[in-house]
mmCIF file of C-alpha atoms in Angstrom:
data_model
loop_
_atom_site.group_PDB
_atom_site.id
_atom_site.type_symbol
_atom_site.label_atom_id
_atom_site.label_comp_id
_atom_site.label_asym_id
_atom_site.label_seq_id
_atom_site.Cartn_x
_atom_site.Cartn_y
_atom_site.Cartn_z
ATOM 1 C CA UNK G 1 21.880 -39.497 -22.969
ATOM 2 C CA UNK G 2 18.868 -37.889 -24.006
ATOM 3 C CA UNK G 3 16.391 -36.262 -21.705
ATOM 4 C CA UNK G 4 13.883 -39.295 -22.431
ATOM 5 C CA UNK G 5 16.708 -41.550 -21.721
ATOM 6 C CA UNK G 6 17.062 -40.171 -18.340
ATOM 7 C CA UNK G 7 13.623 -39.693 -17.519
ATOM 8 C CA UNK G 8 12.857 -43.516 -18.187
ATOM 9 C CA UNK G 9 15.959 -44.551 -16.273
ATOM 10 C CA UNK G 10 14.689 -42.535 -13.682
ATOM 11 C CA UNK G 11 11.188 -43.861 -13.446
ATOM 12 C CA UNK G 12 12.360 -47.262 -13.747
ATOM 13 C CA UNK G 13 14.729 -47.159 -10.862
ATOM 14 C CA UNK G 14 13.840 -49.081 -7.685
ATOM 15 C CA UNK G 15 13.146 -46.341 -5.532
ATOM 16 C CA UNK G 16 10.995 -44.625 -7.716
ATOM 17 C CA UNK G 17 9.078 -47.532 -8.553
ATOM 18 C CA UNK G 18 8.497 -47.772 -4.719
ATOM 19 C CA UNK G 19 7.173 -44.535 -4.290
ATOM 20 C CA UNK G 20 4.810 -44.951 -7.244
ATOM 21 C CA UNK G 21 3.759 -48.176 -5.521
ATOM 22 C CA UNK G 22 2.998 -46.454 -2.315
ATOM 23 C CA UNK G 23 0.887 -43.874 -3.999
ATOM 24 C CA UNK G 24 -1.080 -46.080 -6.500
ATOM 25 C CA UNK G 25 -1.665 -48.511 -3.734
ATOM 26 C CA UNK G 26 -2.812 -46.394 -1.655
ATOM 27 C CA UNK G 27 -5.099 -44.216 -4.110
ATOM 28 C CA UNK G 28 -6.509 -47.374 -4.498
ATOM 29 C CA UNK G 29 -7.779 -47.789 -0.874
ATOM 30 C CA UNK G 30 -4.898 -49.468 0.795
ATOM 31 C CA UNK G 31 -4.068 -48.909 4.424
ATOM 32 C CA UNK G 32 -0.510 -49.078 3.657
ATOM 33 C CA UNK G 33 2.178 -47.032 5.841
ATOM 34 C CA UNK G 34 5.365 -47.463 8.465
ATOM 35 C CA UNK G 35 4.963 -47.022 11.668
ATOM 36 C CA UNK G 36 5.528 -43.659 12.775
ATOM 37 C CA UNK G 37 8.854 -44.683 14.468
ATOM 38 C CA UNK G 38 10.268 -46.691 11.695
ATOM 39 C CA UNK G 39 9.467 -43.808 9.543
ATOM 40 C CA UNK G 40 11.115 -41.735 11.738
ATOM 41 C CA UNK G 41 14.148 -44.025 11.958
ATOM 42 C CA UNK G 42 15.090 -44.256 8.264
ATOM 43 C CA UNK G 43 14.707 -41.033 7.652
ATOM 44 C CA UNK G 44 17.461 -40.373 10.647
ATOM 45 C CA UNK G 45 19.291 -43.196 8.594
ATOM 46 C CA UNK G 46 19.001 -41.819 5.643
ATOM 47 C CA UNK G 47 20.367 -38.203 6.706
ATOM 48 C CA UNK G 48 23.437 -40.016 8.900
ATOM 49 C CA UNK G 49 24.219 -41.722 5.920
ATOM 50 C CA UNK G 50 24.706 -38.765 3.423
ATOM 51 C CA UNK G 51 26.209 -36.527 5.927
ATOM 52 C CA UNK G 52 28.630 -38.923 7.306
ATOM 53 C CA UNK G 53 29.510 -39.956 3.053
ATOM 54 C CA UNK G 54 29.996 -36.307 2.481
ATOM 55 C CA UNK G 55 31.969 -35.313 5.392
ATOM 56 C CA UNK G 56 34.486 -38.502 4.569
ATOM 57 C CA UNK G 57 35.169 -37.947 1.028
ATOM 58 C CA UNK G 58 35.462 -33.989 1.563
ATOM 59 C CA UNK G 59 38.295 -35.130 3.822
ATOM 60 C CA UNK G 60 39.855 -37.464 1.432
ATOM 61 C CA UNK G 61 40.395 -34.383 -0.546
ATOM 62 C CA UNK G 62 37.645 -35.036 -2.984
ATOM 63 C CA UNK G 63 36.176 -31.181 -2.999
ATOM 64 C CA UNK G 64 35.767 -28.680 -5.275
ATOM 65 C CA UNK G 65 36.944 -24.641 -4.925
ATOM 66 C CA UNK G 66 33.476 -23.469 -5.565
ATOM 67 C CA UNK G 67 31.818 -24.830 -2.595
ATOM 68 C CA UNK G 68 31.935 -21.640 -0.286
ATOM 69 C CA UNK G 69 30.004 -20.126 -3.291
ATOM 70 C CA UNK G 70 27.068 -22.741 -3.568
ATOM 71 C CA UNK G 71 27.221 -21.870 0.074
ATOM 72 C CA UNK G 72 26.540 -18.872 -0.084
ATOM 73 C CA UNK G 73 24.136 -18.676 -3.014
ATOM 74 C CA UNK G 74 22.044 -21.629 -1.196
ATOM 75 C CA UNK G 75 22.023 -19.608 1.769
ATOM 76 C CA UNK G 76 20.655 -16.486 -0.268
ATOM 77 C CA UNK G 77 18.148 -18.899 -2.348
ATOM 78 C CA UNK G 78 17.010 -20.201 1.278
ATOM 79 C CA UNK G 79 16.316 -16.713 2.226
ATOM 80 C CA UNK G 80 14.574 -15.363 -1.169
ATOM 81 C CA UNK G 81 12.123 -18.300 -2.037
ATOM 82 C CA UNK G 82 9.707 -17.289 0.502
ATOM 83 C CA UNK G 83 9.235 -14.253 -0.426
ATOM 84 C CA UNK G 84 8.924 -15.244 -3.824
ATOM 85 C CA UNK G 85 6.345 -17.604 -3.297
ATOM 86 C CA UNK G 86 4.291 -15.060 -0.613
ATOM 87 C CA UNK G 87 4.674 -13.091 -3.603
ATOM 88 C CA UNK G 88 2.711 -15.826 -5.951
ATOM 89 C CA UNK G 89 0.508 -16.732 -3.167
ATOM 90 C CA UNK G 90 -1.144 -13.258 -3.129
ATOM 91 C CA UNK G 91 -2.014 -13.493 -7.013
ATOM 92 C CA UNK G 92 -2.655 -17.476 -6.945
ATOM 93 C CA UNK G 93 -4.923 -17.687 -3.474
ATOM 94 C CA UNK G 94 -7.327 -16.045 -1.396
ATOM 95 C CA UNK G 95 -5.598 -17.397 2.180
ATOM 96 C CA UNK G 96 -5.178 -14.853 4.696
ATOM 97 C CA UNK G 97 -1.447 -13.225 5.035
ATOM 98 C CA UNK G 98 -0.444 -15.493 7.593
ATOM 99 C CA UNK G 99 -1.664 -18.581 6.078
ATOM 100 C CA UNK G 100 0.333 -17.483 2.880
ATOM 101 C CA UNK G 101 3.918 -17.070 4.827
ATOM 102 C CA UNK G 102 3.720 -20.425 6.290
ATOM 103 C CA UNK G 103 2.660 -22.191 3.015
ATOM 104 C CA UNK G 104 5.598 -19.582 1.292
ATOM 105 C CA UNK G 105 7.842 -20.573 4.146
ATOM 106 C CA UNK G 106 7.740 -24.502 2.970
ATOM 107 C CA UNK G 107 9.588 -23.436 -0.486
ATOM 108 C CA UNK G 108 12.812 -22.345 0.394
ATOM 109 C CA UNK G 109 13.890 -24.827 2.843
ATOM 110 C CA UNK G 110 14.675 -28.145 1.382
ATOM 111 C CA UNK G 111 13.469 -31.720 1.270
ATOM 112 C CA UNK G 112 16.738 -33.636 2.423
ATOM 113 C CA UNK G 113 14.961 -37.066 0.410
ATOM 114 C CA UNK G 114 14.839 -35.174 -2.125
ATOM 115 C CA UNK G 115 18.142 -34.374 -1.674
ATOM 116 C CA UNK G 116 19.423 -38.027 -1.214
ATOM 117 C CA UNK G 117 17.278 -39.406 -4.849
ATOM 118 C CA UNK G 118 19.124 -36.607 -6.655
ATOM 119 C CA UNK G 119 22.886 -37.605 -5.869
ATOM 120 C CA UNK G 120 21.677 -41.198 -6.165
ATOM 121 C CA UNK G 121 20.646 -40.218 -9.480
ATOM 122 C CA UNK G 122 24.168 -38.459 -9.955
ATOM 123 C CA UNK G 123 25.689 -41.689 -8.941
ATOM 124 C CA UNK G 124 23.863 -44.104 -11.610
ATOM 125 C CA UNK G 125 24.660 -41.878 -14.508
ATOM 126 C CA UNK G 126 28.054 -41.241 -13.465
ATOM 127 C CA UNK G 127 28.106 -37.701 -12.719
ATOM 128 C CA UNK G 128 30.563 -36.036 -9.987
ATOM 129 C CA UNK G 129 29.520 -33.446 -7.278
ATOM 130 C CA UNK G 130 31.113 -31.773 -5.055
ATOM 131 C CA UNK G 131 30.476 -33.766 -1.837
ATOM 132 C CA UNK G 132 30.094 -30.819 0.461
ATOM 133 C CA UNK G 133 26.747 -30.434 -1.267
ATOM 134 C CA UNK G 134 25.417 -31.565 1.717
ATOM 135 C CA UNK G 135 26.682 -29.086 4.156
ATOM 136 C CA UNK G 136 24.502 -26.760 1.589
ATOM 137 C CA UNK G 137 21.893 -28.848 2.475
ATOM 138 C CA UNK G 138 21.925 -28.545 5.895
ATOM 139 C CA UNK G 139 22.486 -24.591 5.559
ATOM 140 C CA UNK G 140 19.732 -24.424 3.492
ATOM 141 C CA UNK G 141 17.014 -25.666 5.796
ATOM 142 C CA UNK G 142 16.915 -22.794 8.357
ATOM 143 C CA UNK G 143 16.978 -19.452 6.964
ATOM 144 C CA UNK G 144 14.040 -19.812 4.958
ATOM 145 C CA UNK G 145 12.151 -20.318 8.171
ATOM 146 C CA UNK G 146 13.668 -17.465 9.342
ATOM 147 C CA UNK G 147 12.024 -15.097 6.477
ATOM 148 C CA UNK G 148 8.585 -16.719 6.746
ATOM 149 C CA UNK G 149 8.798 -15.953 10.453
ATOM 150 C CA UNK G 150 9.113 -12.266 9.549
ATOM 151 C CA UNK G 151 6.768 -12.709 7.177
ATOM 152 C CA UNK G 152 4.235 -14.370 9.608
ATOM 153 C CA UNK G 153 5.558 -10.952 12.251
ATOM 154 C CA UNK G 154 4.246 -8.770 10.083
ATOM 155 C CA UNK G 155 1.529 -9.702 8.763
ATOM 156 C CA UNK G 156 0.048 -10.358 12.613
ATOM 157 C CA UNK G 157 1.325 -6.780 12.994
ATOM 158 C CA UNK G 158 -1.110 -5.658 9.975
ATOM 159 C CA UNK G 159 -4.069 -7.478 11.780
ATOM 160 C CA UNK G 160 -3.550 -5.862 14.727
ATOM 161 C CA UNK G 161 -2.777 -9.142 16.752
ATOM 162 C CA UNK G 162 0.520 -8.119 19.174
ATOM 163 C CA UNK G 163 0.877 -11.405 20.408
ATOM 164 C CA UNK G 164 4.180 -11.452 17.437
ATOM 165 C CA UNK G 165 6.579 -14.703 18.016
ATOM 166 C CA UNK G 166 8.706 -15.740 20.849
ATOM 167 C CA UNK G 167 11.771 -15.745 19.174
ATOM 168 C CA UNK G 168 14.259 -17.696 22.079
ATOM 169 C CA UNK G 169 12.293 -20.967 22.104
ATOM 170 C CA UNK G 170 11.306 -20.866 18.295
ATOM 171 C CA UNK G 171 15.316 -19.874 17.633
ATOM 172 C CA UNK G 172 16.273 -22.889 19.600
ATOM 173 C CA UNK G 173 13.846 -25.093 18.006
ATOM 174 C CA UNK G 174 14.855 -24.240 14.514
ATOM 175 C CA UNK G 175 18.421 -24.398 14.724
ATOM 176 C CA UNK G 176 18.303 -27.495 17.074
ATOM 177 C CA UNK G 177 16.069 -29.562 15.088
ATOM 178 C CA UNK G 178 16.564 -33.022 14.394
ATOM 179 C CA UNK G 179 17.084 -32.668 10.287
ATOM 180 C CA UNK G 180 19.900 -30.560 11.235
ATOM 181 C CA UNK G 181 21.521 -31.640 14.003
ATOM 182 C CA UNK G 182 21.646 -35.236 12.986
ATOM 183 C CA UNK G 183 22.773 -34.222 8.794
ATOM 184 C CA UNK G 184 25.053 -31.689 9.663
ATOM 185 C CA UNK G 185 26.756 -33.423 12.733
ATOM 186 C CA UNK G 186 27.065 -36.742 10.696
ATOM 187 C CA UNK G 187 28.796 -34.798 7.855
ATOM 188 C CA UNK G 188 31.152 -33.323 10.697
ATOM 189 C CA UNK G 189 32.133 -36.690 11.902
ATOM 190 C CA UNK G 190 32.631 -37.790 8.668
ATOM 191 C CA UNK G 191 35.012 -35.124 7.996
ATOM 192 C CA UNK G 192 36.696 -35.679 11.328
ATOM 193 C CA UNK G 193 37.052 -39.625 10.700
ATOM 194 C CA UNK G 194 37.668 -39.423 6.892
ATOM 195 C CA UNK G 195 37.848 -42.611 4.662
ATOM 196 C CA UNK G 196 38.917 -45.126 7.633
ATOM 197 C CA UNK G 197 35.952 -44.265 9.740
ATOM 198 C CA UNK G 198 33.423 -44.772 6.844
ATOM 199 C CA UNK G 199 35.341 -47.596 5.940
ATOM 200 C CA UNK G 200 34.609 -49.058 9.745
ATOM 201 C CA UNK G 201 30.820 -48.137 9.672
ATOM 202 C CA UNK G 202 30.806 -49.020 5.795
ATOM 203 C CA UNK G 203 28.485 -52.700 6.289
ATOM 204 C CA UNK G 204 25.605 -50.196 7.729
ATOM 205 C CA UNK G 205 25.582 -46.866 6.260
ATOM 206 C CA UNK G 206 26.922 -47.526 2.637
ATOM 207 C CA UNK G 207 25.752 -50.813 1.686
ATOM 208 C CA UNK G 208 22.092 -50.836 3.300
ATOM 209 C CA UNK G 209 21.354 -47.394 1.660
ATOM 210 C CA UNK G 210 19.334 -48.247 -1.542
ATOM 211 C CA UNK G 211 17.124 -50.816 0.581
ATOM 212 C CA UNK G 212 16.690 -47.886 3.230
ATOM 213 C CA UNK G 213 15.468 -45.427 0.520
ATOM 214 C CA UNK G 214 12.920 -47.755 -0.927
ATOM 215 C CA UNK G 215 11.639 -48.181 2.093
ATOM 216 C CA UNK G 216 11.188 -44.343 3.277
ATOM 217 C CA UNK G 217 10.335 -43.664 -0.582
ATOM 218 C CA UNK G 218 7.262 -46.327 -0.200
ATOM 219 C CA UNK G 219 6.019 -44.550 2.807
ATOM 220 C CA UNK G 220 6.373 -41.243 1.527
ATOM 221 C CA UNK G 221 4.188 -42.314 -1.648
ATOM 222 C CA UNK G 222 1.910 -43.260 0.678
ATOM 223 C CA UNK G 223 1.708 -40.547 2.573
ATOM 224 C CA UNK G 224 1.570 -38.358 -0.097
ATOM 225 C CA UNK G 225 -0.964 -40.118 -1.641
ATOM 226 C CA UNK G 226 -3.616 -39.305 1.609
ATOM 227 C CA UNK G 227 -2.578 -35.557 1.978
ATOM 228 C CA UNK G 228 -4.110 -35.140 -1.588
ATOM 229 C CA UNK G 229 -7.105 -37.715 -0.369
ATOM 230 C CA UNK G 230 -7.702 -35.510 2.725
ATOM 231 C CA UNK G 231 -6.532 -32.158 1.434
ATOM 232 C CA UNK G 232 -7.778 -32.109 -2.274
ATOM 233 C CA UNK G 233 -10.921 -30.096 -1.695
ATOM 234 C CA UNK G 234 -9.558 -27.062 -0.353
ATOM 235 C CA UNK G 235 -6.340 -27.327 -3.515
ATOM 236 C CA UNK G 236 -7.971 -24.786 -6.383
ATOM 237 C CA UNK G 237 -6.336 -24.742 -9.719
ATOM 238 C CA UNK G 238 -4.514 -22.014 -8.733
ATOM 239 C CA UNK G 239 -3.214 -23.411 -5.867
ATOM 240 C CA UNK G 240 -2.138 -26.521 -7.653
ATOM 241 C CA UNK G 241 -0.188 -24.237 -9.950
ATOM 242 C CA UNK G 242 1.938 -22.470 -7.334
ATOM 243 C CA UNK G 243 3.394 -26.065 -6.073
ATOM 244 C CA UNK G 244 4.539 -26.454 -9.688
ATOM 245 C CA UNK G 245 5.462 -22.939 -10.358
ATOM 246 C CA UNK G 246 8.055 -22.784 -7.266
ATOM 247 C CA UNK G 247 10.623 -25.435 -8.540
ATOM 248 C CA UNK G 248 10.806 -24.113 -11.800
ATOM 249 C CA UNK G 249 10.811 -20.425 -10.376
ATOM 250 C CA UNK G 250 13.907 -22.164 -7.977
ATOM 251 C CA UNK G 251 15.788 -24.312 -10.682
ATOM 252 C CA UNK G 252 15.556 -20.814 -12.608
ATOM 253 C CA UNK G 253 17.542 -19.188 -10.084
ATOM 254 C CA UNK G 254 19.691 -21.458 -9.452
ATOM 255 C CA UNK G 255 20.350 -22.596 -12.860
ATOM 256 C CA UNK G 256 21.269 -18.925 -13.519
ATOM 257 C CA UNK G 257 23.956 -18.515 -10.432
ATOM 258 C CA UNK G 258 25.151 -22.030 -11.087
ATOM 259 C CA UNK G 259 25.891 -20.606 -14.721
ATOM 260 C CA UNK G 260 27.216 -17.105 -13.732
ATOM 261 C CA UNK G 261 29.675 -19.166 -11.209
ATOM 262 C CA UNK G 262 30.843 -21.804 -13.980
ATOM 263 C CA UNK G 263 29.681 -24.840 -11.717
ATOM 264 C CA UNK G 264 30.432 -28.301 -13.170
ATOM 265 C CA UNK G 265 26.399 -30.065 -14.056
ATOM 266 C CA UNK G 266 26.919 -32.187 -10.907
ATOM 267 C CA UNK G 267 26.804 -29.425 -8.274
ATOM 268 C CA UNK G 268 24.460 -27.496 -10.920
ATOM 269 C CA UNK G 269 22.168 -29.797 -10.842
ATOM 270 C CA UNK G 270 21.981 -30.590 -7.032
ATOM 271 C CA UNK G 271 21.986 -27.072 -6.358
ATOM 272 C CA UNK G 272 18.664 -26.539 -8.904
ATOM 273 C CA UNK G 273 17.319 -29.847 -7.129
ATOM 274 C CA UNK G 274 17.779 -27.726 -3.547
ATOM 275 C CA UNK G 275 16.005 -24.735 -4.552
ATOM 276 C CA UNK G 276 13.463 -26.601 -6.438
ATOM 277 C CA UNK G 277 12.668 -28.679 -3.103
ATOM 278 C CA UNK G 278 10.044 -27.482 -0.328
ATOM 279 C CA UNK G 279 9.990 -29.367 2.772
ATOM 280 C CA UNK G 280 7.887 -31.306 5.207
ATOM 281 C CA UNK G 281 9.818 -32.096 8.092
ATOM 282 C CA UNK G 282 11.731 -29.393 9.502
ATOM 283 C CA UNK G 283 9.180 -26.330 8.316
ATOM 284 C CA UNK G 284 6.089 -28.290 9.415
ATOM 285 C CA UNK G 285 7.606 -28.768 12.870
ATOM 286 C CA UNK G 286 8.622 -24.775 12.847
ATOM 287 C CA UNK G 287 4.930 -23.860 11.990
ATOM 288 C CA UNK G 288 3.427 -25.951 14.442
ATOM 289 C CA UNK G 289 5.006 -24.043 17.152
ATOM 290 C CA UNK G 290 4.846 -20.529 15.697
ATOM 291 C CA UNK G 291 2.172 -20.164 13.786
ATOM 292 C CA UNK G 292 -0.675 -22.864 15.197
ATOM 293 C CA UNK G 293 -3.692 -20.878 13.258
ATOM 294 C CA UNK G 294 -2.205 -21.725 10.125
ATOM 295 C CA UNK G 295 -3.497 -25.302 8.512
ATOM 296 C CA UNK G 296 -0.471 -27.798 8.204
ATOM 297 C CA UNK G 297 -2.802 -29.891 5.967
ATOM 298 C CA UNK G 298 -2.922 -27.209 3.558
ATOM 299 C CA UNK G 299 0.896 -26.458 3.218
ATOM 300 C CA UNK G 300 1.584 -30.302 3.196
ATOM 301 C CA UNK G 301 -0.721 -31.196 0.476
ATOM 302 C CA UNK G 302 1.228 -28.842 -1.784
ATOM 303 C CA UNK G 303 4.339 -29.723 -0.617
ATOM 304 C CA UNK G 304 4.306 -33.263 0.615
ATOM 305 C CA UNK G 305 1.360 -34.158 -2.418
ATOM 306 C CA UNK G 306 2.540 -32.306 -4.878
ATOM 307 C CA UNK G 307 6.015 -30.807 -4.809
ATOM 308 C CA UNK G 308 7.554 -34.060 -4.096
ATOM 309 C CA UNK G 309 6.048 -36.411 -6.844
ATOM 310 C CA UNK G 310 7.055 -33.817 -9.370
ATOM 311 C CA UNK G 311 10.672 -33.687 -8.698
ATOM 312 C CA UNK G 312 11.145 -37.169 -8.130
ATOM 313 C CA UNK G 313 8.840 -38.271 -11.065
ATOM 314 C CA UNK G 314 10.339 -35.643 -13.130
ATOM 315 C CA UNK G 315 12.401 -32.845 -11.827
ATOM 316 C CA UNK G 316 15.298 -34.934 -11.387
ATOM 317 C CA UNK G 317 15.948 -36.075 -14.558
ATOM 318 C CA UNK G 318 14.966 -32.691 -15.881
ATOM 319 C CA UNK G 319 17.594 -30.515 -13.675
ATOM 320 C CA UNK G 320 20.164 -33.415 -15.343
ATOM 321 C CA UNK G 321 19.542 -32.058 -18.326
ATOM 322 C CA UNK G 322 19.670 -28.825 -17.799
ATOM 323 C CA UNK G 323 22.631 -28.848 -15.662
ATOM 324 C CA UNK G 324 24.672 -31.041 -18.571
ATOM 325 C CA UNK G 325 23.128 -28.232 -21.101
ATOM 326 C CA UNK G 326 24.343 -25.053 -18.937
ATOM 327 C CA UNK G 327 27.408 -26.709 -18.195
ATOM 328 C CA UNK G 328 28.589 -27.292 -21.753
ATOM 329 C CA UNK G 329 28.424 -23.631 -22.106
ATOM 330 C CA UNK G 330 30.260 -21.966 -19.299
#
């Protein structure tokens, strides 16, 4: 299958279609969204779901010997990205040092939706992954906080501000957040249950999925959708670059450890589709309490407006590729 092939199979998939709908409809003046608590309910639905799949068939002995490797190169990906895009964000922008670490802080955590599209993806063309990809996931959401934090320390060092960050609460906050307590505890049960406890819970968190992601995928169109509405004016050209420039600066990376490792193009590809994410959940909520002078709009717009669309519009089918091609050749 040819890159076209999968890019048109891609953006004529329900979900995808659903998430266009929610941004054309409401570019076009609609009033469409969820309510924030049903919003808030698929997407713990949609992370119980994956966890608890990938815990269950890791413990029906459907895993791979590489995954302590994707581990740790997710965890070191995680870690790096920040500073990477810090890096970008002092060529690209003119926003003040701390402003830049909590923006750079978005790309090296992970969008867990993301996430979720890419192994459904895997799943409609057929592909195998390892399925303690998501435990990666899950790894992969906290240590990038973690650098932009420093980041964020020093740079209120080089201002002279010595109010720095209170590390206990903001340390409990990040590892105790809801994105990873609820995906990595569901893939933990999973394990623990195997086969006959997904098989028990199968009528709710196998067969519902699809519906479940067209739904979150609608509202996250839409909400996309108004962060560029709201946020567009203060986006320069620039700007708009570095939300494109950090997934291909991530699926670089990670295309080139997947390659040095020999990884198969299913955990290749999901890997690439990990770095290449930024989030909006779990790094918004982490800013919010550390770093309130810096503009969540801002770091949203790129992320949430920008970041997203691309990979699910086009990354996706584009990391396929590429994984299949680096793949053949290990």
């Amino acid at each position: 299958m040819t890159f076209l092939d999968m890019a048109l199979a891609n953006l004529a998939s329900a979900p995808v279609l659903f998430f266009l709908l929610g941004i054309a409809a409401t570019l076009a003046g609609s009033t469409l969204s969820l309510p924030e608590g049903a919003a808030k309910m698929l997407s713990i639905y949609l992370m119980m779901a994956i966890g608890f799949k990938g815990g269950a068939a890791l413990a029906g002995g459907e895993g791979g010997g590489h995954l302590p490797l994707i581990l740790l190169a997710g965890l070191a990906l995680s870690a790096l990205m920040p500073l990477i895009g810090e890096r970008y964000l002092r060529v690209l922008s003119r926003v003040s040092p701390i402003e830049r670490a909590a923006i750079a802080g978005h790309y090296g955590s992970i969008s867990i939706v993301t996430f979720v599209a890419a192994t459904s993806a895997l799943a409609a063309l057929g592909i195998a992954h390892d399925p303690g990809m998501v435990a990666v996931a899950a790894a992969m959401e906290t240590p990038a906080i973690l650098t932009a934090l420093i980041l964020v320390y020093r740079a209120r060092a080089a201002a002279g501000k010595g109010e720095g960050i209170s590390w206990k609460p903001l340390l409990r906050e990040v590892f105790l957040n809801g994105a990873i307590v609820i995906l990595f505890g569901s893939f933990l049960i999973g394990l623990a249950t195997g086969k006959p406890g997904l098989a028990t819970v199968k009528p709710f968190l196998v067969d519902p999925f699809n519906g479940a992601l067209c739904l979150f995928l609608l509202d996250l169109g839409a909400q996309a959708a108004k962060g560029l509405r709201t946020g567009w004016k203060e986006l320069t050209p620039r700007l708009l670059s570095f939300a494109l420039l950090m997934p291909v600066t991530g699926v670089v990376l990670a295309g080139g450890v997947a390659f040095a490792a020999g990884l198969d193009a299913g955990n290749t590809m999901l890997l690439m589709t990990l770095a290449a994410s930024a989030s909006y959940i779990a790094v918004p909520a982490a800013m919010r309490f550390a770093v309130p002078e810096a503009r969540p709009a801002m770091s949203l717009s790129l992320s949430l407006g920008l970041t997203f669309p691309f990979n699910i519009l086009i990354g996706i089918p584009l990391y396929v590729a590429i994984a299949g091609w680096l793949a053949a050749r290990t």
